[in-house]
Tab-separated table of C-alpha atoms and ligand atoms in Angstrom:
chain	number	residue	atom	x	y	z
F	1	MET	CA	-28.410	63.785	-24.616
F	2	PHE	CA	-31.217	65.435	-22.616
F	3	LEU	CA	-34.540	63.558	-22.726
F	4	CYS	CA	-37.704	65.578	-22.204
F	5	GLY	CA	-40.843	63.525	-22.903
F	6	LYS	CA	-40.914	62.885	-26.649
F	7	PHE	CA	-38.284	65.604	-27.174
F	8	LYS	CA	-34.508	65.061	-27.296
F	9	PHE	CA	-31.780	67.706	-27.088
F	10	ASP	CA	-28.092	67.057	-27.741
F	11	LEU	CA	-27.100	70.191	-25.770
F	12	SER	CA	-24.413	71.104	-28.301
F	13	ARG	CA	-25.900	74.598	-28.050
F	14	PRO	CA	-27.459	76.247	-24.975
F	15	LEU	CA	-31.265	76.138	-24.668
F	16	VAL	CA	-33.537	79.043	-23.839
F	17	MET	CA	-36.438	78.299	-21.486
F	18	GLY	CA	-39.066	81.046	-21.836
F	19	ILE	CA	-41.060	82.018	-18.755
F	20	VAL	CA	-44.870	82.008	-18.976
F	21	ASN	CA	-46.420	83.254	-15.750
F	22	VAL	CA	-50.107	82.518	-15.294
F	23	THR	CA	-50.496	84.550	-12.147
F	24	PRO	CA	-53.058	87.323	-11.932
F	25	ASP	CA	-51.431	90.743	-11.594
F	26	SER	CA	-52.822	94.174	-10.897
F	27	PHE	CA	-53.850	94.591	-14.532
F	28	SER	CA	-55.918	91.438	-14.466
F	29	ASP	CA	-59.315	90.942	-12.877
F	30	GLY	CA	-58.253	87.417	-12.007
F	31	GLY	CA	-60.805	86.152	-14.523
F	32	CYS	CA	-59.747	82.755	-15.767
F	33	HIS	CA	-60.369	83.269	-19.476
F	34	ILE	CA	-58.469	86.524	-19.807
F	35	SER	CA	-55.296	85.271	-18.124
F	36	THR	CA	-55.521	81.916	-19.942
F	37	TRP	CA	-55.750	83.599	-23.325
F	38	ASP	CA	-52.980	86.085	-22.468
F	39	ALA	CA	-50.681	83.285	-21.355
F	40	ILE	CA	-51.277	81.230	-24.521
F	41	ALA	CA	-50.639	84.282	-26.712
F	42	HIS	CA	-47.480	85.071	-24.741
F	43	ALA	CA	-46.281	81.466	-25.068
F	44	VAL	CA	-46.780	81.523	-28.842
F	45	LYS	CA	-44.803	84.775	-29.034
F	46	LEU	CA	-41.946	83.250	-27.010
F	47	ILE	CA	-41.758	80.325	-29.464
F	48	GLU	CA	-41.566	82.804	-32.365
F	49	ASP	CA	-38.821	84.604	-30.420
F	50	GLY	CA	-36.773	81.409	-30.273
F	51	ALA	CA	-37.699	79.626	-27.018
F	52	ASP	CA	-36.592	75.983	-26.917
F	53	ILE	CA	-38.758	75.135	-23.878
F	54	LEU	CA	-41.714	76.943	-22.263
F	55	ASP	CA	-41.940	77.049	-18.454
F	56	ILE	CA	-45.560	77.483	-17.303
F	57	GLY	CA	-46.093	78.576	-13.693
F	58	GLY	CA	-49.277	79.248	-11.722
F	59	GLU	CA	-47.783	80.164	-8.340
F	60	SER	CA	-45.145	82.853	-7.935
F	61	THR	CA	-42.171	81.706	-5.886
F	62	ARG	CA	-40.330	85.004	-5.777
F	63	PRO	CA	-39.359	86.193	-2.297
F	64	GLY	CA	-42.407	87.033	-0.189
F	65	ALA	CA	-44.973	85.687	-2.668
F	66	ALA	CA	-48.078	84.008	-1.238
F	67	THR	CA	-48.863	80.338	-1.819
F	68	VAL	CA	-51.987	79.254	-3.726
F	69	SER	CA	-54.056	76.090	-3.342
F	70	GLU	CA	-53.545	73.138	-5.660
F	71	GLN	CA	-56.984	73.740	-7.207
F	72	GLU	CA	-56.264	77.423	-7.842
F	73	GLU	CA	-52.872	76.598	-9.377
F	74	LEU	CA	-54.433	73.959	-11.656
F	75	ASP	CA	-57.219	76.364	-12.660
F	76	ARG	CA	-54.527	78.768	-13.827
F	77	VAL	CA	-52.181	76.448	-15.722
F	78	LEU	CA	-54.266	73.556	-17.040
F	79	TYR	CA	-56.128	75.368	-19.831
F	80	VAL	CA	-52.867	76.994	-20.906
F	81	ILE	CA	-51.132	73.601	-21.220
F	82	GLU	CA	-54.153	72.146	-23.033
F	83	GLY	CA	-54.320	75.183	-25.288
F	84	LEU	CA	-50.685	74.706	-26.264
F	85	ARG	CA	-51.059	71.015	-27.168
F	86	GLY	CA	-49.224	70.268	-30.408
F	87	ILE	CA	-46.724	73.137	-30.229
F	88	SER	CA	-43.190	72.519	-31.469
F	89	VAL	CA	-41.396	72.839	-28.117
F	90	PRO	CA	-41.698	70.982	-24.801
F	91	ILE	CA	-43.778	72.444	-21.995
F	92	SER	CA	-42.332	72.529	-18.496
F	93	ILE	CA	-44.634	72.874	-15.482
F	94	ASP	CA	-43.147	75.065	-12.745
F	95	THR	CA	-44.606	73.536	-9.592
F	96	TYR	CA	-43.659	71.787	-6.352
F	97	LYS	CA	-47.104	70.189	-5.874
F	98	PRO	CA	-47.327	66.500	-6.900
F	99	GLY	CA	-51.013	66.837	-7.823
F	100	VAL	CA	-50.261	69.707	-10.207
F	101	MET	CA	-47.335	67.723	-11.687
F	102	ARG	CA	-49.518	64.663	-12.338
F	103	THR	CA	-52.343	66.613	-13.982
F	104	ALA	CA	-49.997	68.792	-16.038
F	105	LEU	CA	-48.070	65.756	-17.327
F	106	ALA	CA	-51.352	64.039	-18.279
F	107	ALA	CA	-52.334	67.223	-20.164
F	108	GLY	CA	-49.145	67.138	-22.238
F	109	ALA	CA	-46.301	68.707	-20.236
F	110	SER	CA	-42.865	67.134	-20.926
F	111	MET	CA	-40.920	68.478	-17.962
F	112	VAL	CA	-41.376	69.239	-14.261
F	113	ASN	CA	-39.508	72.283	-12.963
F	114	ASP	CA	-39.544	71.885	-9.180
F	115	ILE	CA	-38.045	74.554	-6.925
F	116	ASN	CA	-38.392	71.927	-4.149
F	117	ALA	CA	-36.344	69.263	-6.005
F	118	LEU	CA	-39.083	66.562	-5.713
F	119	GLN	CA	-38.933	66.575	-1.895
F	120	ALA	CA	-42.732	66.669	-1.466
F	121	GLU	CA	-44.408	63.371	-0.555
F	122	GLY	CA	-45.171	61.510	-3.787
F	123	ALA	CA	-43.336	63.898	-6.111
F	124	LEU	CA	-40.545	61.465	-7.058
F	125	ALA	CA	-43.124	58.794	-7.949
F	126	VAL	CA	-45.135	61.128	-10.175
F	127	VAL	CA	-42.110	62.008	-12.298
F	128	ALA	CA	-40.725	58.445	-12.221
F	129	GLY	CA	-44.057	57.192	-13.570
F	130	SER	CA	-43.754	59.443	-16.634
F	131	ASP	CA	-41.176	60.052	-19.353
F	132	ALA	CA	-40.834	63.699	-18.376
F	133	ALA	CA	-37.621	65.542	-17.602
F	134	VAL	CA	-37.145	67.194	-14.219
F	135	CYS	CA	-35.274	70.225	-12.947
F	136	LEU	CA	-34.018	69.756	-9.383
F	137	MET	CA	-33.432	73.172	-7.788
F	138	HIS	CA	-31.781	74.196	-4.550
F	139	LYS	CA	-33.352	76.674	-2.168
F	140	GLN	CA	-32.870	77.523	1.475
F	141	GLY	CA	-36.123	78.023	3.389
F	142	LYS	CA	-39.502	78.846	1.881
F	143	PRO	CA	-40.224	81.639	-0.634
F	144	GLN	CA	-42.263	83.559	1.982
F	145	THR	CA	-39.286	83.984	4.337
F	146	MET	CA	-36.171	82.739	2.511
F	147	GLN	CA	-34.534	86.156	2.103
F	148	GLN	CA	-34.761	87.063	5.814
F	149	ARG	CA	-31.503	85.443	6.906
F	150	PRO	CA	-29.742	83.275	4.326
F	151	GLU	CA	-26.751	81.501	5.900
F	152	TYR	CA	-24.103	79.135	4.551
F	153	LEU	CA	-20.617	78.049	5.549
F	154	ASN	CA	-19.737	77.494	1.888
F	155	VAL	CA	-22.670	78.134	-0.419
F	156	THR	CA	-21.259	76.321	-3.478
F	157	ASP	CA	-20.379	73.187	-1.448
F	158	GLU	CA	-23.754	73.117	0.316
F	159	VAL	CA	-25.726	73.564	-2.906
F	160	GLU	CA	-23.598	70.952	-4.674
F	161	ASN	CA	-24.125	68.410	-1.853
F	162	PHE	CA	-27.873	69.010	-1.854
F	163	LEU	CA	-28.149	68.606	-5.628
F	164	ARG	CA	-26.049	65.417	-5.531
F	165	GLU	CA	-28.400	63.937	-2.881
F	166	ARG	CA	-31.494	64.837	-4.885
F	167	MET	CA	-30.001	63.363	-8.082
F	168	VAL	CA	-29.340	60.098	-6.224
F	169	ALA	CA	-32.904	60.106	-4.829
F	170	ALA	CA	-34.321	60.731	-8.311
F	171	GLU	CA	-32.239	57.982	-9.914
F	172	ILE	CA	-33.158	55.477	-7.171
F	173	ALA	CA	-36.823	56.349	-7.789
F	174	GLY	CA	-36.320	55.401	-11.446
F	175	ILE	CA	-35.684	58.740	-13.158
F	176	ALA	CA	-32.866	58.213	-15.662
F	177	ARG	CA	-29.867	60.527	-15.485
F	178	GLU	CA	-30.609	61.815	-19.001
F	179	ARG	CA	-33.959	63.209	-17.765
F	180	ILE	CA	-32.420	65.269	-14.942
F	181	VAL	CA	-31.207	68.866	-14.931
F	182	ILE	CA	-29.919	70.699	-11.845
F	183	ASP	CA	-30.211	74.325	-10.778
F	184	PRO	CA	-28.441	76.216	-7.945
F	185	GLY	CA	-31.561	78.364	-7.430
F	186	PHE	CA	-30.358	81.945	-7.777
F	187	GLY	CA	-32.234	84.212	-5.353
F	188	PHE	CA	-33.777	81.379	-3.337
F	189	GLY	CA	-32.465	81.991	0.187
F	190	LYS	CA	-29.247	83.661	-0.984
F	191	THR	CA	-27.636	87.038	-0.411
F	192	LEU	CA	-26.060	88.941	-3.308
F	193	GLY	CA	-22.694	87.529	-2.174
F	194	HIS	CA	-24.047	83.959	-2.198
F	195	ASN	CA	-25.531	84.437	-5.679
F	196	LEU	CA	-22.262	85.818	-7.031
F	197	ASP	CA	-20.296	82.949	-5.437
F	198	LEU	CA	-22.644	80.470	-7.145
F	199	LEU	CA	-22.307	82.155	-10.529
F	200	ARG	CA	-18.502	82.364	-10.205
F	201	GLY	CA	-18.362	78.692	-9.223
F	202	LEU	CA	-21.078	77.428	-11.582
F	203	GLU	CA	-18.610	75.079	-13.300
F	204	ALA	CA	-18.355	73.043	-10.070
F	205	PHE	CA	-21.885	71.711	-10.663
F	206	LEU	CA	-20.911	70.198	-14.017
F	207	THR	CA	-19.025	67.447	-12.158
F	208	LEU	CA	-22.403	66.158	-10.892
F	209	GLY	CA	-23.044	64.881	-14.397
F	210	ALA	CA	-26.317	66.629	-15.232
F	211	PRO	CA	-26.953	69.720	-17.372
F	212	VAL	CA	-27.140	72.957	-15.374
F	213	LEU	CA	-30.095	75.342	-15.617
F	214	ALA	CA	-29.625	78.961	-14.521
F	215	GLY	CA	-32.467	81.348	-13.660
F	216	LEU	CA	-31.197	84.893	-13.225
F	217	SER	CA	-33.730	86.816	-15.299
F	218	ARG	CA	-34.834	90.155	-13.764
F	219	LYS	CA	-33.896	88.983	-10.252
F	220	SER	CA	-33.168	91.376	-7.405
F	221	MET	CA	-29.443	90.477	-7.455
F	222	LEU	CA	-29.318	92.222	-10.848
F	223	GLY	CA	-31.217	95.162	-9.358
F	224	ALA	CA	-28.757	95.335	-6.464
F	225	ILE	CA	-25.841	95.524	-8.904
F	226	THR	CA	-27.330	97.912	-11.480
F	227	GLY	CA	-29.672	99.971	-9.312
F	228	ARG	CA	-32.484	99.244	-11.810
F	229	GLU	CA	-36.112	98.380	-11.100
F	230	VAL	CA	-37.469	94.986	-12.105
F	231	GLY	CA	-38.945	96.272	-15.369
F	232	ASP	CA	-35.594	97.733	-16.427
F	233	ARG	CA	-33.265	94.762	-16.049
F	234	MET	CA	-33.256	93.327	-19.572
F	235	ALA	CA	-29.645	94.177	-20.435
F	236	ALA	CA	-28.417	92.892	-17.064
F	237	SER	CA	-30.477	89.721	-17.545
F	238	VAL	CA	-29.077	89.045	-21.018
F	239	ALA	CA	-25.534	89.608	-19.718
F	240	ALA	CA	-26.143	87.280	-16.769
F	241	ALA	CA	-27.597	84.553	-19.022
F	242	LEU	CA	-24.611	84.745	-21.364
F	243	LEU	CA	-22.155	84.627	-18.441
F	244	ALA	CA	-23.955	81.594	-16.996
F	245	VAL	CA	-23.668	79.848	-20.376
F	246	GLN	CA	-19.975	80.779	-20.513
F	247	ARG	CA	-19.575	79.058	-17.123
F	248	GLY	CA	-21.271	75.897	-18.359
F	249	ALA	CA	-25.049	76.378	-18.083
F	250	SER	CA	-26.957	74.345	-20.698
F	251	ILE	CA	-30.357	75.977	-20.148
F	252	VAL	CA	-31.186	79.566	-19.226
F	253	ARG	CA	-34.647	80.426	-17.850
F	254	VAL	CA	-35.547	83.900	-19.104
F	255	HIS	CA	-38.325	86.422	-19.663
F	256	ASP	CA	-36.625	88.172	-22.601
F	257	VAL	CA	-36.383	85.276	-25.037
F	258	ARG	CA	-35.782	87.284	-28.212
F	259	GLU	CA	-32.865	89.268	-26.763
F	260	THR	CA	-31.316	86.265	-25.010
F	261	THR	CA	-31.573	84.181	-28.180
F	262	ASP	CA	-29.732	86.918	-30.101
F	263	ALA	CA	-26.951	87.035	-27.489
F	264	LEU	CA	-26.590	83.249	-27.623
F	265	LYS	CA	-26.432	83.325	-31.433
F	266	ILE	CA	-23.206	85.316	-31.056
F	267	TRP	CA	-21.974	82.752	-28.525
F	268	ASN	CA	-22.873	79.903	-30.927
F	269	ALA	CA	-21.163	81.597	-33.880
F	270	LEU	CA	-17.928	81.897	-31.901
F	271	ASN	CA	-18.099	78.209	-30.957
F	272	GLU	CA	-18.582	76.861	-34.492
F	273	GLU	CA	-15.703	74.973	-36.186
C	1	PT1	C1	-35.190	79.464	-11.033
C	1	PT1	C2	-36.539	79.905	-10.853
C	1	PT1	C3	-37.563	78.958	-11.112
C	1	PT1	N1	-36.862	81.153	-10.438
C	1	PT1	C4	-35.972	77.351	-11.667
C	1	PT1	N2	-37.260	77.700	-11.521
C	1	PT1	C5	-38.148	81.475	-10.254
C	1	PT1	N3	-35.671	76.089	-12.081
C	1	PT1	C6	-39.156	80.538	-10.518
C	1	PT1	C7	-35.455	87.876	-6.881
C	1	PT1	O1	-34.469	87.777	-6.151
C	1	PT1	O2	-34.169	80.259	-10.809
C	1	PT1	N4	-34.942	78.207	-11.426
C	1	PT1	N5	-38.860	79.312	-10.930
C	1	PT1	C8	-38.489	82.850	-9.783
C	1	PT1	N6	-37.977	83.056	-8.457
C	1	PT1	C9	-37.412	84.247	-8.035
C	1	PT1	C10	-36.446	84.226	-7.033
C	1	PT1	C11	-37.744	85.445	-8.640
C	1	PT1	C12	-35.815	85.401	-6.652
C	1	PT1	C13	-37.143	86.626	-8.259
C	1	PT1	C14	-36.161	86.609	-7.271
C	1	PT1	O3	-35.870	88.948	-7.347
């Protein structure tokens, strides 16, 4: 059983986490109301498309992305979370900042998705003091520079050891095992070879005793393999999500919810009876 605020999942079927970015892009004037409304409309569409969880993020953590202040991040995500109050699926807040976690949880979020695995000062306590779920993710370095020189002796062993340590830290802080999911962090300080090793060996993480979340959607590793630009990686992303589920992932974090949900319906049909 996976506990996520007032929501419960038995994980008999894989879950689709739909990505809702609230980050101004070149088509936006950065005006708060426009991006807030767009994000809420996008979130509602992802629920219609079959999302089981929505992941709301106000700071991009893709390689080379700039950081934003806590206030700026809250300005982006808070009205979206408040605007989605009462929806049928849990809201996850994609942040590594304890202040953003606390405010988002108070506004109704049921999960914290932390690329920093609750290592920031005070982060463990914020989640422990709630009934929210948490995703503990591995990364090497910081998003600004993490792709410059990723280095591991054995990437699967190192990621597994890190995730085990963070699970222990979370449980000691008072976060029950059933509220924890783990994530190897595809693309976070990893070469194509490292990412492929992690996907090949994904089953190793199941021995840690927490559900595994995989985020492969539209990432550059798929571009490196297919030669496609970021806007043209849907088929590769759906394939990668399905292959992660085949190797034991319980949750896939995706942009293309409708297509991924269809692929997983085939998976589910084959696994019935
Ligand atoms: C992820 C993830 C995330 N990814 C979780 N949260 C991103 N739990 C944001 C590239 O190589 O995998 N798991 N939150 C987005 N990060 C990236 C990283 C986006 C790498 C793109 C790349 O293109």
